[in-house]
Amino acid sequence: MTSIHVLAERVGGKTRPPYVKEVINHRACRGRAALRQGRDVVEGQVQPIIVRIRLPGAQPGVKGSEDAAPFALSWAPRFHNETASVTPTNPSVLPSRDYAAFLFDMDGTILTSIKSAERVWSAWALRHGLDPVTFVPTVHGKRTEDTIRQLGLPGVDPVAEALGIALAEIEDVGDIEEIAGVGRFLASLPTDRWAIVTSASRALATARIAAAGLPLPPLLVSADDVKRGKPNPDPFLLGAQKLGVAPQDCLVFEDTTIGLAAAESAGMDSLIVTATHVHPVETHAAPIPDYTDLMVVATESGRLRVQRRIGH
């Protein structure tokens, strides 16, 4: 059969894929998933089912306007940062598999640096005739040099400007804090099984990690280490390589769509940290507000799994 992928949407407390006309049969794959004839309910991660697909614009009864052939459908819920449904007794939105290593973005994922970044970038934007309100939100998740180069400003040297911004950000770390619970979470990981993969320079990353009161990671992949930054997969692939694990055996913790795209391109699963989010982010990745109710469990094979701290 032909395998296709249909995004699901949350509707009235239920998860429903668009254009599904009729469920032929179903079988659970992983996670606490359930789908019944006439009841579109998904509580898990992935549910292969056989359906009849109604294509966009299809009109029932009009020949050629809908595809009535059965397809194998890999149904993955599209989460809208609905953290209210994520509780210690409902851990199903977390990955049900285990991993060889964890890779963490830095800004917005393990620490909060948004205020510092926005102060520095706003000042830079004003000096270059840009509107900070519309420009500053576009800088998150990318290397500074890439952000400046993409602007194509005449007479502006992206490398020199990126260095100036980095120096300003290193001096502005007074209100940087760790994301709730991340210190305990990182301390529970084997030192050779995790890394920080950031779009910041090594100097800036080191300064911010220290300012947040977090220990320096055993492995840090920074903007200085790759020629192509996020959303290209290179940073995460380098992290996996340095840890000596396969990309598909890594779980990524991210907070931006740019970072999530990089992880997906690298063939890695992701969780999205929503602690600093003001607006919902539409993504396949399961949302976690922070790390306060998360724990790491080592499997019998020595791999790692994220679980919720039941009763916390």
XYZ file of C-alpha atoms in Angstrom:
312
model
C 0.000 0.000 0.000
C 0.989 3.621 -0.433
C 2.165 5.307 2.769
C 1.087 8.900 3.235
C 1.294 11.321 6.151
C -1.662 13.407 7.314
C -1.399 15.968 10.086
C -3.998 15.796 12.813
C -5.814 18.690 14.394
C -7.317 19.090 17.844
C -11.071 19.562 17.626
C -13.330 19.625 20.674
C -10.909 17.634 22.810
C -10.402 15.023 20.102
C -7.610 14.617 17.606
C -8.918 14.314 14.067
C -6.953 14.125 10.802
C -8.373 16.264 7.989
C -10.140 14.693 5.026
C -10.610 11.267 6.639
C -13.761 9.854 5.104
C -13.978 6.386 6.580
C -11.899 4.207 8.863
C -11.476 0.746 7.378
C -9.428 -0.819 10.160
C -6.714 0.075 12.604
C -3.804 -1.311 14.558
C -1.771 0.239 17.359
C 1.925 0.826 16.763
C 3.410 2.561 19.776
C 2.314 4.812 22.577
C -1.088 4.725 24.189
C -3.022 5.104 20.971
C -6.609 4.237 20.273
C -8.797 4.641 17.237
C -12.269 3.181 16.951
C -14.799 3.160 14.149
C -16.761 6.384 14.499
C -14.513 7.677 17.320
C -11.471 9.697 16.323
C -9.424 9.515 19.504
C -5.647 9.532 19.703
C -3.792 9.420 23.007
C -0.407 8.345 21.704
C 2.310 9.259 19.267
C 1.839 7.340 16.032
C -1.082 5.240 14.853
C -0.919 3.425 11.517
C -4.462 2.959 10.262
C -6.224 2.171 7.015
C -8.588 4.927 5.906
C -10.362 6.315 2.909
C -9.064 9.789 2.212
C -11.223 12.700 1.105
C -8.936 15.103 -0.707
C -9.192 18.908 -0.274
C -12.138 20.236 -2.262
C -13.640 16.795 -2.697
C -17.383 16.610 -3.175
C -19.134 13.445 -2.053
C -20.856 11.699 -4.941
C -19.028 13.639 -7.639
C -16.938 11.271 -9.713
C -13.230 12.029 -9.684
C -13.475 14.564 -6.862
C -12.441 12.191 -4.089
C -10.043 9.318 -3.721
C -11.882 6.320 -2.288
C -8.901 3.963 -2.373
C -7.596 2.752 0.970
C -4.209 4.003 2.092
C -1.882 3.182 4.978
C -1.901 6.334 7.048
C 0.764 7.223 9.597
C -1.192 9.503 11.871
C 0.908 11.833 14.012
C -0.964 14.378 16.164
C -0.237 18.037 15.533
C 0.191 19.601 18.941
C -0.609 23.263 19.556
C 1.329 23.573 22.827
C -1.701 22.276 24.711
C 0.172 21.739 27.939
C -3.049 21.612 29.953
C -3.580 18.051 28.779
C -0.055 17.016 29.755
C -0.137 15.666 33.300
C 1.806 13.053 35.280
C -1.054 10.635 34.664
C -1.101 11.353 30.931
C 2.504 10.900 29.772
C 1.503 9.736 26.311
C 2.639 12.863 24.467
C 6.243 12.114 25.407
C 8.211 9.838 23.098
C 7.518 6.215 23.926
C 10.904 5.015 22.679
C 14.357 5.257 24.215
C 17.452 7.046 22.911
C 21.216 6.852 23.003
C 21.698 10.588 23.660
C 19.942 13.910 24.226
C 20.807 17.134 22.387
C 19.744 20.483 23.856
C 19.440 23.864 22.228
C 20.458 26.642 24.623
C 18.532 29.931 24.415
C 14.892 29.362 25.336
C 15.488 25.652 25.889
C 17.717 25.383 28.958
C 17.924 29.073 29.873
C 16.047 32.306 29.303
C 18.059 34.930 27.425
C 15.272 36.561 25.448
C 15.359 39.880 27.336
C 19.098 40.210 26.854
C 18.953 39.238 23.189
C 16.070 41.574 22.453
C 17.782 44.539 24.135
C 20.953 44.072 22.094
C 19.198 43.284 18.819
C 16.726 46.163 19.214
C 19.586 48.635 19.593
C 21.325 47.153 16.547
C 18.130 47.281 14.490
C 17.584 50.963 15.268
C 21.157 51.787 14.255
C 20.511 50.173 10.886
C 17.078 51.661 10.209
C 15.091 48.506 10.978
C 11.883 48.243 12.968
C 12.732 46.272 16.134
C 9.117 45.178 16.612
C 9.029 43.263 13.341
C 12.726 42.401 13.030
C 13.775 41.128 16.460
C 11.360 38.139 16.533
C 13.097 36.806 13.411
C 16.537 36.433 15.010
C 15.794 33.592 17.406
C 17.251 30.176 16.657
C 19.661 31.270 13.917
C 23.332 32.158 13.936
C 23.843 35.906 14.237
C 25.997 36.008 11.124
C 23.314 34.203 9.094
C 20.607 36.592 10.305
C 22.597 39.657 9.274
C 23.705 38.205 5.950
C 20.122 37.371 4.984
C 19.196 41.048 5.367
C 21.499 42.033 2.512
C 22.155 45.466 3.986
C 24.542 47.525 1.811
C 27.941 48.196 3.355
C 27.339 45.858 6.296
C 29.910 43.156 7.075
C 27.974 40.234 8.631
C 31.070 38.799 10.328
C 32.106 42.081 11.944
C 28.541 42.933 12.973
C 28.016 39.459 14.442
C 31.143 39.871 16.546
C 29.938 43.225 17.848
C 26.533 41.807 18.761
C 28.144 38.816 20.500
C 30.324 41.104 22.621
C 27.311 43.190 23.580
C 25.312 40.084 24.510
C 28.195 38.708 26.613
C 28.108 41.903 28.677
C 24.309 41.775 29.047
C 23.655 38.616 31.092
C 22.267 40.078 34.306
C 18.753 38.642 34.038
C 19.499 35.256 32.482
C 18.002 32.304 34.363
C 17.697 28.580 33.878
C 14.466 27.047 32.615
C 12.685 25.556 35.629
C 13.991 22.124 36.577
C 16.667 21.890 33.897
C 19.601 21.849 36.319
C 18.310 18.730 38.062
C 17.370 17.143 34.745
C 20.818 17.671 33.201
C 22.565 16.481 36.342
C 20.709 13.167 36.078
C 22.131 12.443 32.604
C 25.296 10.406 32.014
C 27.979 12.941 31.114
C 28.830 11.239 27.828
C 25.236 11.051 26.617
C 24.205 14.675 26.152
C 25.360 17.893 24.527
C 24.304 21.492 23.999
C 23.885 22.427 20.331
C 23.435 26.177 20.011
C 23.386 28.878 17.345
C 25.329 31.145 19.705
C 29.093 31.555 19.580
C 31.135 29.512 22.037
C 32.081 32.607 24.027
C 28.466 33.765 24.319
C 27.191 30.292 25.137
C 29.762 29.896 27.901
C 28.854 33.292 29.376
C 25.118 32.613 29.342
C 25.408 29.103 30.776
C 27.515 30.467 33.658
C 25.096 33.360 34.204
C 22.204 30.897 34.478
C 24.084 28.967 37.151
C 24.323 25.837 35.037
C 27.431 23.679 34.672
C 29.281 23.743 31.389
C 28.220 20.777 29.265
C 30.575 17.894 28.531
C 30.121 18.713 24.845
C 29.183 22.063 23.324
C 28.515 22.525 19.609
C 28.400 26.239 18.830
C 28.026 28.501 15.808
C 31.827 28.474 15.533
C 31.878 24.737 14.817
C 29.761 24.566 11.644
C 29.677 26.292 8.290
C 25.913 25.925 7.992
C 23.771 26.672 11.024
C 20.165 25.804 11.829
C 17.745 25.146 10.098
C 20.374 23.017 8.351
C 20.970 19.724 10.153
C 24.743 20.217 10.450
C 24.873 21.306 14.126
C 22.821 18.364 15.369
C 24.614 15.907 13.104
C 27.941 17.133 14.482
C 26.647 16.713 18.024
C 25.631 13.130 17.334
C 28.957 12.425 15.642
C 30.985 13.785 18.567
C 28.929 11.700 21.002
C 29.461 8.647 18.832
C 25.788 7.875 18.313
C 23.549 7.573 15.256
C 21.393 10.639 14.473
C 18.172 8.626 14.670
C 19.101 7.627 18.220
C 19.108 11.237 19.445
C 16.270 13.184 21.069
C 16.413 16.953 20.558
C 15.102 19.570 22.995
C 14.314 22.812 21.147
C 12.187 25.949 21.428
C 12.085 27.371 17.882
C 10.683 26.167 14.600
C 14.093 26.771 13.038
C 15.701 24.393 15.517
C 12.944 21.835 15.104
C 13.434 21.945 11.323
C 17.144 21.295 11.811
C 16.402 18.308 14.046
C 13.908 16.897 11.568
C 16.395 17.286 8.725
C 18.903 15.396 10.844
C 16.428 12.531 11.288
C 15.963 13.155 15.005
C 12.887 13.208 17.229
C 12.172 16.413 19.146
C 10.445 17.923 22.150
C 9.565 21.618 22.135
C 10.141 23.629 25.328
C 7.436 26.283 25.648
C 8.600 28.118 28.793
C 9.414 31.342 26.950
C 6.667 31.188 24.336
C 4.131 33.991 24.109
C 2.170 32.496 21.215
C 1.504 28.840 20.341
C 3.857 27.194 17.870
C 2.342 24.765 15.400
C 4.579 21.713 15.324
C 4.689 17.924 15.342
C 6.932 17.965 18.424
C 5.323 17.245 21.772
C 5.353 20.315 24.050
C 6.853 20.492 27.537
C 6.455 23.695 29.582
C 9.743 23.076 31.431
C 11.610 20.239 33.166
C 10.019 20.294 36.613
C 8.012 17.091 36.189
C 10.410 15.281 33.862
C 12.844 12.527 34.727
C 15.289 10.307 32.867
C 15.023 6.546 33.094
C 17.860 4.261 32.012
C 16.631 1.132 30.268
C 18.124 -2.323 30.714
C 20.118 -1.797 27.530
C 21.586 1.424 28.910
C 19.575 3.761 26.725
C 17.632 6.797 27.958
C 13.915 7.512 28.114
C 12.061 10.654 29.198
C 9.206 10.104 31.626
C 7.059 12.196 33.908
C 7.609 12.178 37.632
C 4.388 10.480 38.691
C 2.831 12.170 41.682
C 5.084 15.231 41.392
